[in-house]
mmCIF file of C-alpha atoms in Angstrom:
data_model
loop_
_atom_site.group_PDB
_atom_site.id
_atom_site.type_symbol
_atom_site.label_atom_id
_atom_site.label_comp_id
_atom_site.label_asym_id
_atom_site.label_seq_id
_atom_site.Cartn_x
_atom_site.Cartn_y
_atom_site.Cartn_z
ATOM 1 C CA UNK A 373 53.884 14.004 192.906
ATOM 2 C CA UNK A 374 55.643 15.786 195.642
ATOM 3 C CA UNK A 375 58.801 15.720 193.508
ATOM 4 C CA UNK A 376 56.733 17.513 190.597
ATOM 5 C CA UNK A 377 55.056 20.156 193.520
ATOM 6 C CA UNK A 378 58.546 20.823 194.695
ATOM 7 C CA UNK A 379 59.714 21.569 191.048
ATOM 8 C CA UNK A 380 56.849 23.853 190.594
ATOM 9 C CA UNK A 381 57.283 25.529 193.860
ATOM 10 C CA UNK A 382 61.096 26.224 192.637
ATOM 11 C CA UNK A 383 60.357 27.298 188.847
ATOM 12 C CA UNK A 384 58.055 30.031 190.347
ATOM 13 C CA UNK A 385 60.092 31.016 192.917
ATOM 14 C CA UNK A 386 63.005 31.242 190.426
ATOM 15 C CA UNK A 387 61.245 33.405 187.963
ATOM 16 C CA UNK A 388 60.153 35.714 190.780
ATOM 17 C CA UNK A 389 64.033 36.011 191.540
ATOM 18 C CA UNK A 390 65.326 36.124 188.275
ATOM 19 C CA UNK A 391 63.093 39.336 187.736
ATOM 20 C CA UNK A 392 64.070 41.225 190.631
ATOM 21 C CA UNK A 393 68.006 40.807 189.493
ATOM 22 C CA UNK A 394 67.050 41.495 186.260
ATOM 23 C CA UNK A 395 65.793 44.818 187.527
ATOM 24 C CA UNK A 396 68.378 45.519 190.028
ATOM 25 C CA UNK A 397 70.972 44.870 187.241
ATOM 26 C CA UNK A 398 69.216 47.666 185.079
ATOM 27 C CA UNK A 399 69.808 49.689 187.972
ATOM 28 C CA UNK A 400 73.154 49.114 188.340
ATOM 29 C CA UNK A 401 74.273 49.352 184.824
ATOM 30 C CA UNK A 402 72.318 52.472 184.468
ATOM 31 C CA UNK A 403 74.508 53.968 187.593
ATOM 32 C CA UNK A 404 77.585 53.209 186.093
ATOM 33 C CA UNK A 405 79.755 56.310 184.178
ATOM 34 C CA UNK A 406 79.290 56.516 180.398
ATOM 35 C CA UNK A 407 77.284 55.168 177.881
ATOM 36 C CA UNK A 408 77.795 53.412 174.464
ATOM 37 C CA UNK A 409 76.977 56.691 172.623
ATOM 38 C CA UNK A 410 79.076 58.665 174.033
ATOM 39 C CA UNK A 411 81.818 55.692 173.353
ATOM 40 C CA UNK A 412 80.419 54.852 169.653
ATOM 41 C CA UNK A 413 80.604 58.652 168.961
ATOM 42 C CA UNK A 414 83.842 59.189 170.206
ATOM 43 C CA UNK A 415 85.191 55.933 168.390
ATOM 44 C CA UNK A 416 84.099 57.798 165.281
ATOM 45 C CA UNK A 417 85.869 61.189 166.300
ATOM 46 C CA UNK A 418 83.051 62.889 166.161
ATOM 47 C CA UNK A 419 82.079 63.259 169.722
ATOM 48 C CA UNK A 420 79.980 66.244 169.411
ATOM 49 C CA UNK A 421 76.951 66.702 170.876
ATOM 50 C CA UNK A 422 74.419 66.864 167.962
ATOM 51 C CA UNK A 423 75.474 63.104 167.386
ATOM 52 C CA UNK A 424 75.828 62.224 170.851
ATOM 53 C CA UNK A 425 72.018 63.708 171.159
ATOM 54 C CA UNK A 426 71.057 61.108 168.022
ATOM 55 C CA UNK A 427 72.598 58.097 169.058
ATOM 56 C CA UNK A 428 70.907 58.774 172.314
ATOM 57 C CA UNK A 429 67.510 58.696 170.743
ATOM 58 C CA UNK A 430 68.582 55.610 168.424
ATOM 59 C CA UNK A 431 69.168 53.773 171.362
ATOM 60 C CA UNK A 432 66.471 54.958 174.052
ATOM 61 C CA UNK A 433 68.490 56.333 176.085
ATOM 62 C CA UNK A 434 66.544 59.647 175.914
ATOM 63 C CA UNK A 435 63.800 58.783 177.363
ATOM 64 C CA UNK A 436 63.150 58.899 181.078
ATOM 65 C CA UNK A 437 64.703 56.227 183.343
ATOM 66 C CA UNK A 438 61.120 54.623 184.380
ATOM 67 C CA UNK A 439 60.423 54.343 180.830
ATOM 68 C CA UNK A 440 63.976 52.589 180.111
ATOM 69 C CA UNK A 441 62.962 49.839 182.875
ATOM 70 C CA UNK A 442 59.704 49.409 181.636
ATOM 71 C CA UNK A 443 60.139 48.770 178.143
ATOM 72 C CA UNK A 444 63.333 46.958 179.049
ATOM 73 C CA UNK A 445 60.928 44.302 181.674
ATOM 74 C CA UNK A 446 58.964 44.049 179.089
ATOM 75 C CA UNK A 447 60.860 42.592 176.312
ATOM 76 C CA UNK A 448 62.390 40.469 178.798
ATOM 77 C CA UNK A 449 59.430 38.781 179.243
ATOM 78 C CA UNK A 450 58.926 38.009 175.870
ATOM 79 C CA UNK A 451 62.651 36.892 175.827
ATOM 80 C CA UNK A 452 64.062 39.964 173.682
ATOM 81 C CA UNK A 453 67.094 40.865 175.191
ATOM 82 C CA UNK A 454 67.822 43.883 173.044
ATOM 83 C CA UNK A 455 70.141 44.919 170.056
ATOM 84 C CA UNK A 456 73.730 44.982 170.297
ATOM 85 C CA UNK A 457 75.115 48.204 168.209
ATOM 86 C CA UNK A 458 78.148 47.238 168.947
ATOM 87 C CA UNK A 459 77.896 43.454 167.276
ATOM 88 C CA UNK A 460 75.487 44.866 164.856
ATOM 89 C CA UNK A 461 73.276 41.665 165.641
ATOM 90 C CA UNK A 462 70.281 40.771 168.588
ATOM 91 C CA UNK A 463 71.589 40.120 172.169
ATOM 92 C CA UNK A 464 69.889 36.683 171.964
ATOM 93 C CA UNK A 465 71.631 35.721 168.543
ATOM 94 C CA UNK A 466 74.850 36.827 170.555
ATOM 95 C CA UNK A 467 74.544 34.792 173.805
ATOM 96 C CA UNK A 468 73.462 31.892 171.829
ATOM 97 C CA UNK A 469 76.553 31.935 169.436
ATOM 98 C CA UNK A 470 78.775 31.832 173.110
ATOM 99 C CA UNK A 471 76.847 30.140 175.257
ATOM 100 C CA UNK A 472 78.088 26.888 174.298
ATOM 101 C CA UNK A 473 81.463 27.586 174.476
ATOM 102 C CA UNK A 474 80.513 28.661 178.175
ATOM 103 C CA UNK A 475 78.514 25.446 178.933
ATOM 104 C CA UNK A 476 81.438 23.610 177.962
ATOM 105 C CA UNK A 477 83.881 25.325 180.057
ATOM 106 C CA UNK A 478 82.323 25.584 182.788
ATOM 107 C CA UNK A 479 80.700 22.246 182.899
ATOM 108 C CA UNK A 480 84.083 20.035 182.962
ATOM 109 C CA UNK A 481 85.613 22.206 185.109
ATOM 110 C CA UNK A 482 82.606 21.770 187.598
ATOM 111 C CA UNK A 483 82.798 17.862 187.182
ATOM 112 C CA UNK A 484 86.555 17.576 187.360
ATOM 113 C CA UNK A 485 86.804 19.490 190.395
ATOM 114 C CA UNK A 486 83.968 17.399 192.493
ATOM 115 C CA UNK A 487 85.090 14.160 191.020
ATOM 116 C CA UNK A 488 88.690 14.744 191.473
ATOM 117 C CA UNK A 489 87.637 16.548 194.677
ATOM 118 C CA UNK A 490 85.966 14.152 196.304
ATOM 119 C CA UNK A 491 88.298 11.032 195.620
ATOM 120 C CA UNK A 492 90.968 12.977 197.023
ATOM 121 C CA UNK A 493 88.811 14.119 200.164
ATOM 122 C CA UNK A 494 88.105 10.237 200.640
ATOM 123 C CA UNK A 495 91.687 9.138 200.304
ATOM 124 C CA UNK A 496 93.153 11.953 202.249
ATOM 125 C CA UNK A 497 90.322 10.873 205.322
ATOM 126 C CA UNK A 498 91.307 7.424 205.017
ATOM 127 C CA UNK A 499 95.118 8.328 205.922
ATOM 128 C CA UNK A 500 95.165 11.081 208.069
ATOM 129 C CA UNK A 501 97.934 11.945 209.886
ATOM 130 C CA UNK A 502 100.264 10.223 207.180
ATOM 131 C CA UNK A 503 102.020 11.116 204.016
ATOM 132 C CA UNK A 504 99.361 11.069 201.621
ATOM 133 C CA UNK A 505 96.936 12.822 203.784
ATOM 134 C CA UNK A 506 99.485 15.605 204.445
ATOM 135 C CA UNK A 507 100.486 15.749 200.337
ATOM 136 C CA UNK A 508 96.937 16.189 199.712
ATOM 137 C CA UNK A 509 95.984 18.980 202.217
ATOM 138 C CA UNK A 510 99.278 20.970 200.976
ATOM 139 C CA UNK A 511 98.718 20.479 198.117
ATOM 140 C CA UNK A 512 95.002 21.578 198.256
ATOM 141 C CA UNK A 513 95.775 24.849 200.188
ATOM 142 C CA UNK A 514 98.389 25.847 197.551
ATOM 143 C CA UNK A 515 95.473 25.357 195.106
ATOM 144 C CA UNK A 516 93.092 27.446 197.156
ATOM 145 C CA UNK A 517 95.541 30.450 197.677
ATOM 146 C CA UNK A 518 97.101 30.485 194.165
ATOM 147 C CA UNK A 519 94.920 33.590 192.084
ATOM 148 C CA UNK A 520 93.507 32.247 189.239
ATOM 149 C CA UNK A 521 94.973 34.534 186.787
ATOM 150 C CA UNK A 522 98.243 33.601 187.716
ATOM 151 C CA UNK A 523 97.411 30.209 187.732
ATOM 152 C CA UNK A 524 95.801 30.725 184.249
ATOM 153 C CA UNK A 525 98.814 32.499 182.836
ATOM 154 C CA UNK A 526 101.694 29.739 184.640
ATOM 155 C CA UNK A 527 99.605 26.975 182.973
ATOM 156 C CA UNK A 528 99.950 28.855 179.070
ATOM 157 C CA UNK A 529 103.508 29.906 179.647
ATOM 158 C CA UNK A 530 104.728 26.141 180.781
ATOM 159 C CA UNK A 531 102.463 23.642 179.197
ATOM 160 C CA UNK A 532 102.030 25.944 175.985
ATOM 161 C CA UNK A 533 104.914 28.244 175.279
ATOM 162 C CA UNK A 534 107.545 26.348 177.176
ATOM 163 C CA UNK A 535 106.835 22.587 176.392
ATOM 164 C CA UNK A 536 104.472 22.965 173.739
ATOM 165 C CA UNK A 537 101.767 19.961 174.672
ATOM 166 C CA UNK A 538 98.762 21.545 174.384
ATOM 167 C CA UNK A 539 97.440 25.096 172.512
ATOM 168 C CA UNK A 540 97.034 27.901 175.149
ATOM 169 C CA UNK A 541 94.109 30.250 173.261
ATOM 170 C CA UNK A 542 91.225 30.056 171.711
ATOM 171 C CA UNK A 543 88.271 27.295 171.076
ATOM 172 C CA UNK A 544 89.846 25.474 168.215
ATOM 173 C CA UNK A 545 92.730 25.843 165.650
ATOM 174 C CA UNK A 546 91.674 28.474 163.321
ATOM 175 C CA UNK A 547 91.477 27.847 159.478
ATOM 176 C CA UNK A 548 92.108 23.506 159.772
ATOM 177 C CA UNK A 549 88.734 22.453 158.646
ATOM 178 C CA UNK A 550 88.596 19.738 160.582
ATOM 179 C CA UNK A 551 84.998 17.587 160.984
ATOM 180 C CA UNK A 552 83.549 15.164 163.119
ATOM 181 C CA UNK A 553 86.675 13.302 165.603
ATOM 182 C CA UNK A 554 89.132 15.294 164.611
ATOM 183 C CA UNK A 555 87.457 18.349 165.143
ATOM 184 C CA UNK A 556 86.086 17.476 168.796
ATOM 185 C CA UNK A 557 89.825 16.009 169.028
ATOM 186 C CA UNK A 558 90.995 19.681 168.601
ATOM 187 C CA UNK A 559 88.139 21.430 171.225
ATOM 188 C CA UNK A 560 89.310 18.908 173.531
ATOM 189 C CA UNK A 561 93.121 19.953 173.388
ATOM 190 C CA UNK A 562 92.206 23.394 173.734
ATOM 191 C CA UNK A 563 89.783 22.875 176.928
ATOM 192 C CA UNK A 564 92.044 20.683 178.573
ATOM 193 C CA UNK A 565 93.745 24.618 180.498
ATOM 194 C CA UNK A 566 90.767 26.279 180.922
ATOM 195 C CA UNK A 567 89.119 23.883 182.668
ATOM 196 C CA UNK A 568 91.704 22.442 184.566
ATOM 197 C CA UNK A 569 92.762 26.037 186.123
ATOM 198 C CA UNK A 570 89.372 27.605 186.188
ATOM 199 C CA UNK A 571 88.567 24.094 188.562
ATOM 200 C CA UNK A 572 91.732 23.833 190.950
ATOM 201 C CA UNK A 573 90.185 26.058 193.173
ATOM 202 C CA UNK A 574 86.945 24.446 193.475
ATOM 203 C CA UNK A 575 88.932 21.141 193.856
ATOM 204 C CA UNK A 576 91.090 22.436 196.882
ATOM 205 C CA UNK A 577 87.758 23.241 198.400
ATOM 206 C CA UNK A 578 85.774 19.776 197.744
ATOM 207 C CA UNK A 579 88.503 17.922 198.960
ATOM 208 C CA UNK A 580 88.927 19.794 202.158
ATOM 209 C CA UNK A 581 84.740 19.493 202.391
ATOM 210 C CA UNK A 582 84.831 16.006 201.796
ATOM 211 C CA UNK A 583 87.721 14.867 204.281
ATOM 212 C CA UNK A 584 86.045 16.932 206.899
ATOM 213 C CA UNK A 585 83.097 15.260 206.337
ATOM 214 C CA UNK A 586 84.382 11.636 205.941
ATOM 215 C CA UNK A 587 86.168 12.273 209.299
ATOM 216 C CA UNK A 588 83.031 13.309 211.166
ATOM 217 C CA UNK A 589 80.766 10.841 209.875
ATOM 218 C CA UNK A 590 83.217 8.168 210.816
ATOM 219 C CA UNK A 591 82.400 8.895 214.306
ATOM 220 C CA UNK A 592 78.610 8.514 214.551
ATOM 221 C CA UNK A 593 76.705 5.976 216.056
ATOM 222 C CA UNK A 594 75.716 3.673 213.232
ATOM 223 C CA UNK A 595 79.012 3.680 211.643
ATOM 224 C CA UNK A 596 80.448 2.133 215.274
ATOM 225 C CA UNK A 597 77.297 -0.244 214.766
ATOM 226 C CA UNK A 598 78.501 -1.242 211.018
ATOM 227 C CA UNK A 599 82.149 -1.955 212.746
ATOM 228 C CA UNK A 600 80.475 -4.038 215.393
ATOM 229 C CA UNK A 601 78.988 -6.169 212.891
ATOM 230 C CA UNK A 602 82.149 -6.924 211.141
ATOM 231 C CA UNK A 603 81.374 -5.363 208.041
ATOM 232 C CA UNK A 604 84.883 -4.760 205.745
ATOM 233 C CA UNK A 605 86.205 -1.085 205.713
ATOM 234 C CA UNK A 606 85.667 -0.618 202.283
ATOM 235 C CA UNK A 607 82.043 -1.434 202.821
ATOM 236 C CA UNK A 608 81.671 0.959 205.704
ATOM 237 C CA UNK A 609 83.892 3.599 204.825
ATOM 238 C CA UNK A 610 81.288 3.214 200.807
ATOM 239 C CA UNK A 611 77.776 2.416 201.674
ATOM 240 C CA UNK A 612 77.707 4.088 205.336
ATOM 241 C CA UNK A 613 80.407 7.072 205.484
ATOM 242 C CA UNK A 614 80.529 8.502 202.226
ATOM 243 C CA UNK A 615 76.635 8.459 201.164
ATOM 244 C CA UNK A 616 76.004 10.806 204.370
ATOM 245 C CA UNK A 617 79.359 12.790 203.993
ATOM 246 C CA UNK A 618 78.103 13.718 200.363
ATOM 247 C CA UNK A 619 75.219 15.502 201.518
ATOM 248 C CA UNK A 620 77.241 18.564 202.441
ATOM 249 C CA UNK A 621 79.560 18.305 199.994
ATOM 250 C CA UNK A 622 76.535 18.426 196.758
ATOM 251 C CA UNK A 623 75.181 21.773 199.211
ATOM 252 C CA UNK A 624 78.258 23.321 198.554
ATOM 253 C CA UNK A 625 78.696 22.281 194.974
ATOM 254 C CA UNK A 626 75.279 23.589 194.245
ATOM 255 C CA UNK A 627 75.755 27.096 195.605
ATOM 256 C CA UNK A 628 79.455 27.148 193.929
ATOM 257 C CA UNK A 629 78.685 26.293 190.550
ATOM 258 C CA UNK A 630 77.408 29.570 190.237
ATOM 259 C CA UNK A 631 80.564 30.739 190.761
ATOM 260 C CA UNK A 632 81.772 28.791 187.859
ATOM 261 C CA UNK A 633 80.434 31.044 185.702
ATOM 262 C CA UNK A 634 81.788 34.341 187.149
ATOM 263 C CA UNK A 635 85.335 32.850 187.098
ATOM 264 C CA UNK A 636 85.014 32.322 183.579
ATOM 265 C CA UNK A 637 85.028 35.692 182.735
ATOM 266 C CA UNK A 638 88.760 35.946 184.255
ATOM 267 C CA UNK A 639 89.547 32.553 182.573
ATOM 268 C CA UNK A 640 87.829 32.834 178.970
ATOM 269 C CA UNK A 641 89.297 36.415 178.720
ATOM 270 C CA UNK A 642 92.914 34.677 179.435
ATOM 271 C CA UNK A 643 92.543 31.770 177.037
ATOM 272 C CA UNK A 644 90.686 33.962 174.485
ATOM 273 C CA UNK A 645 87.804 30.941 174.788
ATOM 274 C CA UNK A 646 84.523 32.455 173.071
ATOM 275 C CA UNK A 647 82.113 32.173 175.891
ATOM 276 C CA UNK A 648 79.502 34.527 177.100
ATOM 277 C CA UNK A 649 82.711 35.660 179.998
ATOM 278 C CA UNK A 650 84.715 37.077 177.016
ATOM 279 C CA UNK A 651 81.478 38.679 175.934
ATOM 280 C CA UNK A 652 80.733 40.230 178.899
ATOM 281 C CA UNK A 653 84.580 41.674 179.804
ATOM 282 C CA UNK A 654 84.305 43.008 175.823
ATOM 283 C CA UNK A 655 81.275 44.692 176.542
ATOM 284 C CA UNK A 656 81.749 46.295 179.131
ATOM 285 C CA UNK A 657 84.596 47.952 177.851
ATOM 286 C CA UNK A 658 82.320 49.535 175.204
ATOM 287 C CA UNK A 659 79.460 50.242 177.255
ATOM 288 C CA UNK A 660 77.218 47.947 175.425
ATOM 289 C CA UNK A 661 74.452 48.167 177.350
ATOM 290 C CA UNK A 662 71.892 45.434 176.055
ATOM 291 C CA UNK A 663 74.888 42.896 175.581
ATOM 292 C CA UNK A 664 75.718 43.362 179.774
ATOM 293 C CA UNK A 665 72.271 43.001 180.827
ATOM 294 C CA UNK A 666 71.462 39.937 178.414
ATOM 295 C CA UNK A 667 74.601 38.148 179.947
ATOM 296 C CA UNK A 668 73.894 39.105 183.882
ATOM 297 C CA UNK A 669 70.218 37.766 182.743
ATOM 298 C CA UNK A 670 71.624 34.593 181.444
ATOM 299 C CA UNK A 671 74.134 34.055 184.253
ATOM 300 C CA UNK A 672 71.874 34.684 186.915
ATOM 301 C CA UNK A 673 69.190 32.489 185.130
ATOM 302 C CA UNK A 674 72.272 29.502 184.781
ATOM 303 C CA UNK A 675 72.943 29.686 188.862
ATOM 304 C CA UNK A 676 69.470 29.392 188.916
ATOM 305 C CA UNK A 677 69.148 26.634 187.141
ATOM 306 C CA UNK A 678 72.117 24.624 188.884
ATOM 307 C CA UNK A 679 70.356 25.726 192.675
ATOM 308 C CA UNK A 680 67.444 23.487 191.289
ATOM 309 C CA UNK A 681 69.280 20.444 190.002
ATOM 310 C CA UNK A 682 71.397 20.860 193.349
ATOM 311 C CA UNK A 683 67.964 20.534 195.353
ATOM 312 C CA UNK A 684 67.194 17.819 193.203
ATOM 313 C CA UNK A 685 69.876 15.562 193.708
ATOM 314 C CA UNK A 686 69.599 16.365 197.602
ATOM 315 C CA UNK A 687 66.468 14.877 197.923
ATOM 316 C CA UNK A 688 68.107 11.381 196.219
ATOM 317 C CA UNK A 689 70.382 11.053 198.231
ATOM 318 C CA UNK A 690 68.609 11.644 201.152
ATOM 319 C CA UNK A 691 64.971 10.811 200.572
ATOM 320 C CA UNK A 692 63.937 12.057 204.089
ATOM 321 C CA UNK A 693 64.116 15.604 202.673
ATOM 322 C CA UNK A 694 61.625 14.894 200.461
ATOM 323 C CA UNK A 695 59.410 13.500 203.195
ATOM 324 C CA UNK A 696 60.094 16.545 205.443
ATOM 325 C CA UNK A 697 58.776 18.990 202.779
#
């Protein structure tokens, strides 16, 4: 019951939120220079203002601003996003076609990084001071400092243009008809870069998290209790040290799985992966006004999503949350 209360609580709270950025992105947008008649009509070499004045009123943008927002919170709330001129199809349609490609991405990156994160966080605290705790750190700052284009463009050049052992662009191989295996065979070979480099970073900072974490939990109270009773190391360091050291370690993975989905605009736009990133970076070059907001909407409503299951999780692993709220 309380579980289903707190769910409630957050669904309503998260609507509340998701309509106030979908507003202030309208804003925003709105503020920006240009607009996609002015581009569409210049793309036609035609720019002159008769046509400029009737793509305006095709797309709306002659009426006043207040208007605009209006009609614009409105269809929101029935879920119409709009009508991409540019793709000559509904924003919806659009975001749907991409959004698994997104999912995808961003979803093995997120669950490589924590994994390999945190089983390099736990071997690094149960060395320190040695070899392999010093590898690891190094080796997890140069993964935090190193930009993620030029990690995205190091990883095509070597392991695709250079050696050749896996495809650097795009979702699949174009025009092999491949089915069932073979064809998830073929996605797989072409995530295996995009994910990896869009999750280094988020690796380099799980495994710092968790080391930090293992390290200070090894010094309370209950875990010198556990020693006292003679229980093995691996026991300890398992049931005792990690389960609490976690706690901190899902907070931050919550809040940066968000961020997942920003870097993979950078990361879909180098790989030429189809996701709702490569939409965005596309459509914004052409001022394609429904396509932006529908894709901040969607975004916003995805780090939404993951703050939930984040809270979620907290509460089973530690169960006193629950009890607290």
């Amino acid at each position: 019951m309380a579980i289903a209360v707190a769910i409630f609580s957050r669904l309503l709270k998260a609507a509340i939120t998701l309509l106030a950025i979908a507003i202030l992105n309208f804003f925003l947008v709105h503020a920006a220079p240009g607009d996609p008649a002015t581009v569409l009509a210049g793309e036609a070499g035609a720019a002159d203002p008769q046509m400029i004045a009737d793509l305006k009123a095709r797309f709306g943008l002659d009426q006043p601003f207040y208007i605009q927002l209006a009609r614009y919170v409105g269809n929101i709330m029935t879920l119409d996003l709009g009508y991409s001129f540019r793709q000559g199809q509904p924003v919806l349609d659009l975001i749907m076609e991409r959004l698994p490609a997104t999912l995808i991405l961003t979803l093995t990156a997120f669950w490589i990084s924590l994994l390999a994160g945190v089983a390099l966080g736990v071997a690094a605290s149960a060395r320190v001071g040695k070899f392999t705790d010093t590898l690891i750190t190094g080796a997890a700052l140069l993964f935090y400092a190193t930009p993620l284009y030029w990690a995205a463009l190091m990883a095509v050049l070597v392991f695709s243009v250079q050696l050749g052992w896996l495809p650097g662009f795009g979702y699949e191989t174009v025009g092999s008809g491949y089915g069932g295996l073979a064809r998830a065979w073929d996605i797989l070979k072409h995530l295996i870069l995009p994910a990896l480099t869009l999750g280094l970073f988020f690796m380099a900072v799980y495994m710092r998290m968790t080391r930090a974490s293992m390290l200070e939990v090894a010094q309370q109270d209950f875990v010198k209790t556990a020693k006292a009773k003679g229980l093995a190391p691996s026991i300890i360091r398992r049931r005792h040290i990690l389960r609490n050291a976690l706690l901190p370690v899902v907070t931050l993975a919550g809040l940066q799985a968000g961020q997942l989905v920003g870097g993979a605009v950078l990361t879909e736009t180098v790989f030429a992966w189809p996701g709702i990133g490569r939409l965005m970076f596309e459509s914004l070059a052409a001022r394609d006004y429904n396509t932006i907001l529908g894709v901040f909407l969607v975004s916003a409503a995805m780090v939404i999503v993951f703050n939930i299951i984040t809270d979620l999780v907290y509460r089973l692993i530690d169960p006193r949350i629950g009890q607290k709220a």
